[in-house]
């Protein structure tokens, strides 16, 4: 696919008086790249790019993102159209299969998800052996990794079974997430129910009780659908790149996704949604003085950052944050919870930060995580499960990216280079003569 976008134009790079001609690639939305793959062989030079700020690792047909204009599209559809009109299952199908499902395709995909909802009973025993207060992210990552031992279709060409594996994973991750929560409370497990939709089923598994049946609220189901859709893919972010990098060594889908879950755990990545709620709570408990937190975030000697602000690629308002903010207002109103003090603090904080030169100069806007925790909290999801919710949403994107990587004619094992800056080669010193 990428080779179709190589143009006749060449970039010229002059080093030590010699000119190298490097192919120019222009993507379908006009993004431009200089292809440097042959540079080292031809010149002996590599390019340095710590944090991959300016490095394209692949061509992809899945997600288009323009951070300057605040655009996010999955398979060509805007995130707003998808969030306004689709269920999460429809979007999962779109990401994995490349096109929106027809009614029949959606029904078939939905039936697969329903039939794969249970997890092997032997896997359920695993939950008993995590110590109390284990992180739900570590449980999720371990359990997803273990799935490869239980589901045999990983053997052979995985692309032959990818539809089945995708449905299996998307369905089972929801059960694993809900079971880990129930286990952490010491409460009986609630099995998936064939009569419920994807999101309603998850909520039921989380909150139903033998003594107090859970009532499905359509407003909550709709907000959850939106949140999962907004998280479903975000091109080559840290966890997705991890999934691709691990998978590039020809590791199975479950193990690759398990690595992605670990990457997402980090507070600078998916862990930020939990950190936002802790920050808003701290501000609330200490009298609501959010300006003090803004000042701390601006202080170069203080490591504190305003969590939920800033993004590596969005240098404009994160389009997901806008949709989440509206969904948050709507849901809290319909639940009669619109006087949530944390929501008030979040809005005031946003207002102050958006008018502050420090944030303006650095293009720091609220990101997807700024408001999502407020919705999760209103739904009843505990803060240590917020990043698990992010993983549930991101899963179809990871699967689509892994599938694309596996099938890519340009595939190579991921292997960055480095510039060595350690000691020059030196004589070995036997232990007897080493100075204490
Ligand atoms: N609060 C205060 N200052 C900030 C913030 C923040 N949240 N984010 C960036 N800056 C400053 C940073 O100190 C630096 O200032 P200076 O140029 O004076 O040194 C400048 O802005 C550029 O920051 P950076 O760290 O070079 O930017 P980055 O692209 O490497 O980092 C980020 C992106 C998301 C890690 C960062 O903005 C951050 O730490 N934000 C808070 C954590 C957060 O909300 N993460 C969720 C990201 S969205 C969901 C996801 O992708 O998982």
Short mmCIF file of C-alpha atoms and ligand atoms in Angstrom, two decimals:
data_model
loop_
_atom_site.label_atom_id
_atom_site.label_comp_id
_atom_site.label_asym_id
_atom_site.label_seq_id
_atom_site.Cartn_x
_atom_site.Cartn_y
_atom_site.Cartn_z
CA UNK A 1 0.00 0.00 0.00
CA UNK A 2 2.66 2.60 1.02
CA UNK A 3 4.58 2.05 -2.22
CA UNK A 4 1.54 3.44 -4.14
CA UNK A 5 2.17 6.79 -2.47
CA UNK A 6 5.84 7.20 -3.37
CA UNK A 7 6.07 10.23 -5.70
CA UNK A 8 8.62 11.07 -8.42
CA UNK A 9 9.91 13.92 -6.27
CA UNK A 10 13.14 13.52 -4.31
CA UNK A 11 14.51 15.37 -1.31
CA UNK A 12 18.17 16.33 -1.55
CA UNK A 13 20.40 15.89 1.46
CA UNK A 14 23.96 17.17 1.33
CA UNK A 15 26.53 15.67 3.71
CA UNK A 16 30.29 16.16 3.38
CA UNK A 17 29.82 17.59 -0.11
CA UNK A 18 27.92 14.56 -1.39
CA UNK A 19 24.21 14.78 -2.32
CA UNK A 20 21.78 11.98 -1.49
CA UNK A 21 18.40 11.79 -3.19
CA UNK A 22 15.63 10.55 -0.92
CA UNK A 23 12.17 9.57 -2.18
CA UNK A 24 9.20 11.68 -1.10
CA UNK A 25 5.98 10.01 -0.03
CA UNK A 26 2.64 11.87 0.04
CA UNK A 27 -0.27 10.20 1.85
CA UNK A 28 -3.92 10.26 0.77
CA UNK A 29 -4.64 13.29 3.00
CA UNK A 30 -1.51 15.12 1.85
CA UNK A 31 0.87 14.23 4.71
CA UNK A 32 4.47 14.32 3.48
CA UNK A 33 7.44 12.13 4.36
CA UNK A 34 11.04 11.72 3.30
CA UNK A 35 11.91 8.03 2.94
CA UNK A 36 15.30 7.58 4.62
CA UNK A 37 15.41 3.78 4.63
CA UNK A 38 18.46 3.58 2.37
CA UNK A 39 20.30 6.55 3.91
CA UNK A 40 22.57 4.57 6.22
CA UNK A 41 23.57 2.08 3.54
CA UNK A 42 24.34 4.89 1.12
CA UNK A 43 25.91 7.44 3.47
CA UNK A 44 26.73 5.79 6.82
CA UNK A 45 24.39 8.24 8.59
CA UNK A 46 21.30 7.41 10.61
CA UNK A 47 18.68 9.98 11.68
CA UNK A 48 18.19 10.75 15.39
CA UNK A 49 14.67 11.18 16.71
CA UNK A 50 14.31 10.42 20.44
CA UNK A 51 10.66 9.87 21.36
CA UNK A 52 9.91 9.38 17.64
CA UNK A 53 8.70 12.98 17.41
CA UNK A 54 9.14 13.01 13.65
CA UNK A 55 9.37 9.41 12.60
CA UNK A 56 6.79 7.54 10.55
CA UNK A 57 6.95 3.83 11.35
CA UNK A 58 4.42 2.60 8.78
CA UNK A 59 1.82 3.48 6.17
CA UNK A 60 -1.66 2.90 7.55
CA UNK A 61 -5.19 2.94 6.15
CA UNK A 62 -6.85 2.99 9.56
CA UNK A 63 -6.82 6.40 11.23
CA UNK A 64 -6.14 9.91 10.00
CA UNK A 65 -5.22 12.55 12.50
CA UNK A 66 -4.39 16.21 11.93
CA UNK A 67 -3.24 17.60 15.25
CA UNK A 68 -3.05 21.19 14.00
CA UNK A 69 -6.62 21.22 12.68
CA UNK A 70 -8.04 18.93 15.38
CA UNK A 71 -9.21 16.24 12.92
CA UNK A 72 -9.60 12.56 13.80
CA UNK A 73 -11.09 10.10 11.28
CA UNK A 74 -11.37 6.32 11.41
CA UNK A 75 -11.28 4.71 7.94
CA UNK A 76 -12.29 8.09 6.47
CA UNK A 77 -15.25 8.80 8.78
CA UNK A 78 -15.09 11.70 11.23
CA UNK A 79 -15.03 10.83 14.89
CA UNK A 80 -18.07 13.05 15.42
CA UNK A 81 -20.19 11.21 12.82
CA UNK A 82 -19.19 7.88 14.31
CA UNK A 83 -19.79 8.96 17.93
CA UNK A 84 -23.17 10.49 17.02
CA UNK A 85 -24.48 7.62 14.90
CA UNK A 86 -22.81 4.31 15.73
CA UNK A 87 -22.49 1.79 18.50
CA UNK A 88 -19.04 0.78 19.69
CA UNK A 89 -19.51 -2.65 18.09
CA UNK A 90 -20.16 -1.02 14.69
CA UNK A 91 -16.99 1.06 15.04
CA UNK A 92 -15.01 -1.99 16.17
CA UNK A 93 -16.17 -3.76 13.00
CA UNK A 94 -15.22 -0.72 10.90
CA UNK A 95 -11.71 -0.58 12.34
CA UNK A 96 -10.99 -4.30 12.07
CA UNK A 97 -12.67 -4.93 8.69
CA UNK A 98 -12.14 -1.59 6.95
CA UNK A 99 -15.78 -0.76 6.11
CA UNK A 100 -18.96 -0.01 8.03
CA UNK A 101 -20.98 -3.21 8.48
CA UNK A 102 -24.27 -3.85 6.71
CA UNK A 103 -27.15 -4.81 8.99
CA UNK A 104 -26.45 -8.52 8.30
CA UNK A 105 -22.70 -8.16 8.93
CA UNK A 106 -23.36 -6.30 12.16
CA UNK A 107 -25.79 -8.98 13.33
CA UNK A 108 -23.25 -11.70 12.55
CA UNK A 109 -20.45 -9.82 14.32
CA UNK A 110 -22.76 -9.17 17.29
CA UNK A 111 -23.63 -12.90 17.47
CA UNK A 112 -19.94 -13.78 17.47
CA UNK A 113 -19.33 -11.34 20.32
CA UNK A 114 -22.25 -12.81 22.22
CA UNK A 115 -21.10 -16.39 21.71
CA UNK A 116 -17.53 -15.60 22.84
CA UNK A 117 -18.52 -13.72 26.02
CA UNK A 118 -17.57 -16.44 28.50
CA UNK A 119 -13.98 -17.16 29.48
CA UNK A 120 -12.58 -20.65 30.06
CA UNK A 121 -13.40 -21.69 33.62
CA UNK A 122 -9.72 -22.52 34.27
CA UNK A 123 -8.88 -18.89 33.53
CA UNK A 124 -11.28 -17.79 36.23
CA UNK A 125 -9.07 -19.47 38.86
CA UNK A 126 -6.25 -17.12 37.87
CA UNK A 127 -8.13 -14.26 39.50
CA UNK A 128 -7.85 -16.00 42.89
CA UNK A 129 -4.09 -15.81 42.87
CA UNK A 130 -3.54 -12.10 42.49
CA UNK A 131 -2.90 -10.45 45.87
CA UNK A 132 -5.47 -8.00 47.23
CA UNK A 133 -5.19 -4.50 45.75
CA UNK A 134 -3.51 -5.76 42.58
CA UNK A 135 -3.67 -3.25 39.77
CA UNK A 136 -6.54 -4.09 37.38
CA UNK A 137 -4.19 -3.17 34.51
CA UNK A 138 -1.66 -5.79 35.52
CA UNK A 139 -4.46 -8.36 35.87
CA UNK A 140 -5.85 -7.42 32.46
CA UNK A 141 -2.47 -7.63 30.77
CA UNK A 142 -1.70 -11.03 32.36
CA UNK A 143 -5.09 -12.48 31.55
CA UNK A 144 -5.02 -11.33 27.92
CA UNK A 145 -1.54 -12.81 27.52
CA UNK A 146 -2.83 -16.10 28.95
CA UNK A 147 -5.65 -16.29 26.40
CA UNK A 148 -3.16 -17.50 23.79
CA UNK A 149 -2.78 -20.72 25.78
CA UNK A 150 -6.50 -21.37 25.76
CA UNK A 151 -7.55 -20.54 22.21
CA UNK A 152 -5.86 -22.68 19.63
CA UNK A 153 -6.52 -20.64 16.49
CA UNK A 154 -3.27 -18.79 17.17
CA UNK A 155 -1.44 -21.66 15.51
CA UNK A 156 -0.93 -21.41 11.73
CA UNK A 157 -1.59 -18.23 9.74
CA UNK A 158 -3.31 -15.88 12.18
CA UNK A 159 -4.87 -13.85 9.38
CA UNK A 160 -7.03 -16.83 8.43
CA UNK A 161 -8.66 -16.66 11.83
CA UNK A 162 -8.34 -12.96 12.55
CA UNK A 163 -12.11 -12.28 12.47
CA UNK A 164 -12.71 -14.97 15.04
CA UNK A 165 -9.76 -13.86 17.18
CA UNK A 166 -10.86 -10.22 17.01
CA UNK A 167 -14.40 -11.08 18.12
CA UNK A 168 -13.06 -13.38 20.81
CA UNK A 169 -10.76 -10.73 22.23
CA UNK A 170 -13.25 -7.86 22.04
CA UNK A 171 -15.84 -9.99 23.79
CA UNK A 172 -13.59 -11.59 26.39
CA UNK A 173 -11.71 -8.47 27.45
CA UNK A 174 -15.03 -7.09 28.67
CA UNK A 175 -15.67 -10.22 30.75
CA UNK A 176 -12.11 -10.22 32.13
CA UNK A 177 -12.40 -6.54 33.08
CA UNK A 178 -15.74 -7.01 34.85
CA UNK A 179 -14.60 -10.22 36.59
CA UNK A 180 -11.44 -8.59 37.90
CA UNK A 181 -13.56 -5.82 39.41
CA UNK A 182 -15.99 -8.27 41.02
CA UNK A 183 -13.13 -10.37 42.37
CA UNK A 184 -11.47 -7.28 43.83
CA UNK A 185 -14.67 -6.66 45.80
CA UNK A 186 -15.03 -10.33 46.78
CA UNK A 187 -18.44 -10.36 45.07
CA UNK A 188 -19.96 -13.19 42.98
CA UNK A 189 -19.12 -13.11 39.28
CA UNK A 190 -21.88 -12.11 36.89
CA UNK A 191 -21.73 -13.98 33.59
CA UNK A 192 -22.50 -12.31 30.27
CA UNK A 193 -26.15 -12.27 29.28
CA UNK A 194 -27.11 -12.99 25.65
CA UNK A 195 -30.03 -10.56 25.82
CA UNK A 196 -27.88 -7.48 26.35
CA UNK A 197 -25.94 -5.30 23.94
CA UNK A 198 -22.14 -5.05 24.30
CA UNK A 199 -22.08 -2.04 26.63
CA UNK A 200 -25.21 -2.99 28.59
CA UNK A 201 -23.71 -6.43 29.15
CA UNK A 202 -20.51 -4.94 30.52
CA UNK A 203 -22.41 -2.67 32.90
CA UNK A 204 -24.54 -5.60 34.06
CA UNK A 205 -21.47 -7.77 34.69
CA UNK A 206 -19.92 -4.93 36.69
CA UNK A 207 -22.89 -3.89 38.80
CA UNK A 208 -25.60 -6.57 38.98
CA UNK A 209 -26.06 -8.18 42.37
CA UNK A 210 -28.08 -11.16 43.64
CA UNK A 211 -29.65 -8.84 46.20
CA UNK A 212 -30.11 -5.76 44.01
CA UNK A 213 -30.57 -6.30 40.27
CA UNK A 214 -28.86 -3.70 38.10
CA UNK A 215 -31.20 -1.59 36.00
CA UNK A 216 -29.85 -0.78 32.56
CA UNK A 217 -30.04 2.97 31.92
CA UNK A 218 -29.98 3.80 28.20
CA UNK A 219 -28.39 7.21 28.83
CA UNK A 220 -25.44 5.51 30.55
CA UNK A 221 -25.22 2.87 27.81
CA UNK A 222 -25.13 5.63 25.19
CA UNK A 223 -22.41 7.60 27.05
CA UNK A 224 -20.32 4.44 27.42
CA UNK A 225 -20.69 3.65 23.71
CA UNK A 226 -19.44 7.15 22.89
CA UNK A 227 -16.49 6.94 25.24
CA UNK A 228 -15.37 3.60 23.84
CA UNK A 229 -15.75 4.86 20.25
CA UNK A 230 -13.65 7.94 21.02
CA UNK A 231 -10.87 5.78 22.40
CA UNK A 232 -11.04 3.10 19.70
CA UNK A 233 -7.94 4.12 17.75
CA UNK A 234 -5.40 6.90 17.67
CA UNK A 235 -2.86 5.84 15.07
CA UNK A 236 0.75 5.30 16.21
CA UNK A 237 0.52 6.29 19.90
CA UNK A 238 2.71 4.63 22.56
CA UNK A 239 0.54 1.54 23.20
CA UNK A 240 -0.33 0.99 19.54
CA UNK A 241 3.31 1.30 18.53
CA UNK A 242 4.06 -1.21 21.28
CA UNK A 243 1.49 -3.64 19.86
CA UNK A 244 3.04 -3.25 16.40
CA UNK A 245 6.63 -3.48 17.66
CA UNK A 246 6.00 -6.60 19.73
CA UNK A 247 3.91 -8.11 16.92
CA UNK A 248 6.66 -7.29 14.42
CA UNK A 249 8.72 -10.07 16.03
CA UNK A 250 5.86 -12.33 14.82
CA UNK A 251 4.41 -12.67 18.30
CA UNK A 252 0.75 -13.72 18.56
CA UNK A 253 -2.07 -11.20 18.77
CA UNK A 254 -2.87 -11.85 22.45
CA UNK A 255 0.73 -11.36 23.61
CA UNK A 256 1.09 -8.23 21.47
CA UNK A 257 -2.12 -6.73 22.90
CA UNK A 258 -1.00 -7.65 26.40
CA UNK A 259 2.15 -5.57 25.82
CA UNK A 260 -0.02 -2.71 24.54
CA UNK A 261 -2.06 -2.85 27.75
CA UNK A 262 1.16 -2.49 29.77
CA UNK A 263 2.16 0.56 27.74
CA UNK A 264 -1.28 2.10 28.18
CA UNK A 265 -0.94 1.72 31.95
CA UNK A 266 1.55 4.62 32.13
CA UNK A 267 0.36 7.91 33.69
CA UNK A 268 1.56 9.86 30.66
CA UNK A 269 -0.63 7.70 28.43
CA UNK A 270 -3.86 5.87 29.37
CA UNK A 271 -3.20 6.23 33.10
CA UNK A 272 -3.90 9.96 32.80
CA UNK A 273 -7.70 9.53 33.09
CA UNK A 274 -7.30 8.16 36.61
CA UNK A 275 -4.73 10.82 37.48
CA UNK A 276 -7.15 13.57 36.37
CA UNK A 277 -9.80 12.47 38.87
CA UNK A 278 -7.20 12.30 41.67
CA UNK A 279 -6.04 15.81 40.74
CA UNK A 280 -9.60 17.19 40.63
CA UNK A 281 -10.33 15.48 43.97
CA UNK A 282 -7.20 16.99 45.53
CA UNK A 283 -8.20 20.43 44.31
CA UNK A 284 -11.72 19.94 45.71
CA UNK A 285 -10.50 18.65 49.08
CA UNK A 286 -8.02 21.49 49.50
CA UNK A 287 -10.68 24.15 49.05
CA UNK A 288 -11.05 24.35 45.25
CA UNK A 289 -8.03 26.59 44.66
CA UNK A 290 -7.40 25.44 41.07
CA UNK A 291 -5.33 28.54 40.29
CA UNK A 292 -2.64 27.20 42.63
CA UNK A 293 -2.44 24.05 40.48
CA UNK A 294 -2.17 26.11 37.31
CA UNK A 295 0.73 28.02 38.87
CA UNK A 296 2.43 24.77 39.91
CA UNK A 297 2.06 23.39 36.38
CA UNK A 298 3.79 26.51 35.02
CA UNK A 299 6.68 26.39 37.46
CA UNK A 300 9.73 24.89 35.67
CA UNK A 301 11.21 23.67 38.97
CA UNK A 302 8.04 21.76 39.92
CA UNK A 303 7.56 18.39 38.14
CA UNK A 304 3.78 18.71 38.52
CA UNK A 305 1.77 18.76 35.26
CA UNK A 306 -1.85 19.62 34.76
CA UNK A 307 -3.02 16.12 33.94
CA UNK A 308 -5.52 15.91 31.09
CA UNK A 309 -3.78 18.79 29.29
CA UNK A 310 -1.43 18.62 26.35
CA UNK A 311 -0.90 16.04 23.68
CA UNK A 312 2.02 14.96 21.53
CA UNK A 313 0.09 15.45 18.31
CA UNK A 314 -2.85 17.76 19.06
CA UNK A 315 -1.72 21.33 18.96
CA UNK A 316 -5.36 22.38 18.94
CA UNK A 317 -8.42 21.28 20.94
CA UNK A 318 -8.54 17.46 21.03
CA UNK A 319 -11.73 16.72 19.01
CA UNK A 320 -12.48 13.82 21.35
CA UNK A 321 -12.42 16.10 24.40
CA UNK A 322 -15.10 18.33 22.84
CA UNK A 323 -17.46 15.39 22.25
CA UNK A 324 -16.78 13.93 25.70
CA UNK A 325 -17.44 17.26 27.39
CA UNK A 326 -20.88 17.46 25.72
CA UNK A 327 -21.66 13.80 26.51
CA UNK A 328 -20.60 14.40 30.10
CA UNK A 329 -22.96 17.39 30.50
CA UNK A 330 -25.84 15.45 28.90
CA UNK A 331 -25.39 12.32 30.97
CA UNK A 332 -24.97 14.11 34.30
CA UNK A 333 -28.08 16.19 33.58
CA UNK A 334 -30.16 13.12 32.74
CA UNK A 335 -28.94 11.35 35.89
CA UNK A 336 -29.73 14.42 37.98
CA UNK A 337 -26.04 14.79 38.88
CA UNK A 338 -25.23 18.05 37.12
CA UNK A 339 -24.09 19.71 40.33
CA UNK A 340 -20.97 17.52 40.41
CA UNK A 341 -18.31 19.71 42.07
CA UNK A 342 -15.49 17.96 40.18
CA UNK A 343 -17.14 18.89 36.87
CA UNK A 344 -17.32 22.52 38.01
CA UNK A 345 -13.64 22.48 38.97
CA UNK A 346 -12.72 20.85 35.64
CA UNK A 347 -14.57 23.55 33.70
CA UNK A 348 -13.01 26.37 35.72
CA UNK A 349 -9.56 24.86 35.39
CA UNK A 350 -10.00 24.55 31.64
CA UNK A 351 -11.22 28.13 31.43
CA UNK A 352 -8.22 29.51 33.33
CA UNK A 353 -5.68 27.37 31.49
CA UNK A 354 -7.03 28.23 28.05
CA UNK A 355 -6.57 31.96 28.78
CA UNK A 356 -3.09 31.59 30.26
CA UNK A 357 -0.07 32.52 28.11
CA UNK A 358 1.91 29.48 29.29
CA UNK A 359 -0.75 27.09 27.95
CA UNK A 360 -1.47 29.20 24.84
CA UNK A 361 2.21 29.40 23.82
CA UNK A 362 2.65 25.64 24.21
CA UNK A 363 -0.69 24.74 22.57
CA UNK A 364 -1.82 22.88 25.66
CA UNK A 365 -5.53 22.02 25.42
CA UNK A 366 -7.67 19.54 27.35
CA UNK A 367 -7.18 16.04 25.96
CA UNK A 368 -9.47 13.00 25.81
CA UNK A 369 -8.73 12.11 29.42
CA UNK A 370 -9.76 15.41 30.95
CA UNK A 371 -13.51 14.72 31.07
CA UNK A 372 -13.72 10.94 30.59
CA UNK A 373 -13.02 10.18 34.28
CA UNK A 374 -15.97 12.34 35.33
CA UNK A 375 -18.30 10.22 33.19
CA UNK A 376 -16.80 6.94 34.43
CA UNK A 377 -17.13 8.12 38.01
CA UNK A 378 -20.81 9.02 37.47
CA UNK A 379 -21.43 5.57 35.97
CA UNK A 380 -20.01 4.05 39.16
CA UNK A 381 -16.71 2.79 37.77
CA UNK A 382 -13.94 3.07 40.38
CA UNK A 383 -10.97 5.22 39.43
CA UNK A 384 -8.50 2.30 39.37
CA UNK A 385 -10.61 0.81 36.54
CA UNK A 386 -10.52 3.94 34.35
CA UNK A 387 -7.48 2.84 32.37
CA UNK A 388 -9.05 -0.59 31.93
CA UNK A 389 -11.98 1.23 30.29
CA UNK A 390 -9.50 2.95 27.98
CA UNK A 391 -8.08 -0.48 27.07
CA UNK A 392 -11.57 -1.83 26.31
CA UNK A 393 -12.10 1.07 23.93
CA UNK A 394 -8.64 0.92 22.32
CA UNK A 395 -8.75 -2.84 21.69
CA UNK A 396 -10.34 -2.75 18.18
CA UNK A 397 -7.69 -0.22 17.13
CA UNK A 398 -4.87 -2.41 18.42
CA UNK A 399 -6.32 -5.43 16.62
CA UNK A 400 -6.73 -3.49 13.35
CA UNK A 401 -3.16 -2.17 13.60
CA UNK A 402 -1.71 -5.59 14.40
CA UNK A 403 -3.60 -7.13 11.47
CA UNK A 404 -2.39 -4.39 9.13
CA UNK A 405 1.20 -4.80 10.35
CA UNK A 406 1.07 -8.58 9.90
CA UNK A 407 -0.20 -8.22 6.33
CA UNK A 408 2.08 -5.33 5.32
CA UNK A 409 4.44 -6.11 2.40
CA UNK A 410 6.85 -3.55 3.94
CA UNK A 411 6.88 -5.44 7.24
CA UNK A 412 10.24 -5.77 8.97
CA UNK A 413 10.97 -6.59 12.59
CA UNK A 414 10.99 -3.24 14.44
CA UNK A 415 14.54 -2.41 15.34
CA UNK A 416 15.62 1.21 15.87
CA UNK A 417 19.28 2.14 15.79
CA UNK A 418 21.21 4.30 18.23
CA UNK A 419 24.29 6.44 18.53
CA UNK A 420 26.62 4.82 21.02
CA UNK A 421 28.04 7.38 23.48
CA UNK A 422 29.67 5.04 26.03
CA UNK A 423 33.39 4.32 26.62
CA UNK A 424 35.50 3.50 23.58
CA UNK A 425 36.72 -0.06 23.24
CA UNK A 426 39.26 -0.71 26.04
CA UNK A 427 41.40 -3.55 27.39
CA UNK A 428 39.66 -6.03 29.72
CA UNK A 429 40.75 -5.84 33.39
CA UNK A 430 40.94 -9.19 35.24
CA UNK A 431 39.11 -9.13 38.63
CA UNK A 432 42.37 -9.71 40.56
CA UNK A 433 43.83 -6.41 39.41
CA UNK A 434 40.62 -4.27 39.47
CA UNK A 435 40.92 -1.40 41.97
CA UNK A 436 38.40 -1.56 44.89
N1 LIG B 1 0.99 20.74 32.21
C1 LIG B 1 1.97 21.68 32.22
N2 LIG B 1 2.91 21.80 31.25
C2 LIG B 1 2.88 20.93 30.25
C3 LIG B 1 1.89 19.91 30.15
C4 LIG B 1 0.94 19.84 31.20
N3 LIG B 1 -0.02 18.90 31.17
N4 LIG B 1 2.10 19.18 29.05
C5 LIG B 1 3.19 19.70 28.44
N5 LIG B 1 3.64 20.77 29.16
C6 LIG B 1 4.77 21.65 28.82
C7 LIG B 1 6.10 20.98 29.07
O1 LIG B 1 6.56 21.23 30.38
C8 LIG B 1 6.95 21.61 28.00
O2 LIG B 1 7.27 22.92 28.44
P1 LIG B 1 8.73 23.58 28.08
O3 LIG B 1 8.73 23.68 26.57
O4 LIG B 1 8.73 24.87 28.79
O5 LIG B 1 9.75 22.59 28.58
C9 LIG B 1 6.01 21.76 26.81
O6 LIG B 1 4.69 21.87 27.41
C10 LIG B 1 6.03 20.59 25.84
O7 LIG B 1 5.82 19.40 26.59
P2 LIG B 1 6.43 17.99 26.22
O8 LIG B 1 6.50 17.13 27.44
O9 LIG B 1 7.70 18.19 25.43
O10 LIG B 1 5.32 17.41 25.22
P3 LIG B 1 5.16 15.90 24.80
O11 LIG B 1 4.53 15.93 23.46
O12 LIG B 1 6.43 15.16 24.96
O13 LIG B 1 4.14 15.33 25.89
C11 LIG B 1 2.16 14.69 27.02
C12 LIG B 1 2.78 15.10 25.67
C13 LIG B 1 0.72 14.23 26.77
C14 LIG B 1 2.94 13.49 27.61
C15 LIG B 1 2.22 15.90 27.97
O14 LIG B 1 1.47 16.96 27.44
C16 LIG B 1 1.72 15.55 29.37
O15 LIG B 1 2.49 15.07 30.20
N6 LIG B 1 0.39 15.78 29.68
C17 LIG B 1 -0.17 15.39 30.93
C18 LIG B 1 -0.48 13.89 30.92
C19 LIG B 1 -1.70 13.57 30.07
O16 LIG B 1 -2.74 14.25 30.15
N7 LIG B 1 -1.60 12.50 29.27
C20 LIG B 1 -2.72 12.01 28.44
C21 LIG B 1 -2.46 12.21 26.97
S1 LIG B 1 -3.92 11.97 25.97
C22 LIG B 1 -4.31 10.30 26.12
C23 LIG B 1 -3.25 9.38 25.65
O17 LIG B 1 -2.68 9.59 24.59
O18 LIG B 1 -3.03 8.40 26.32
#
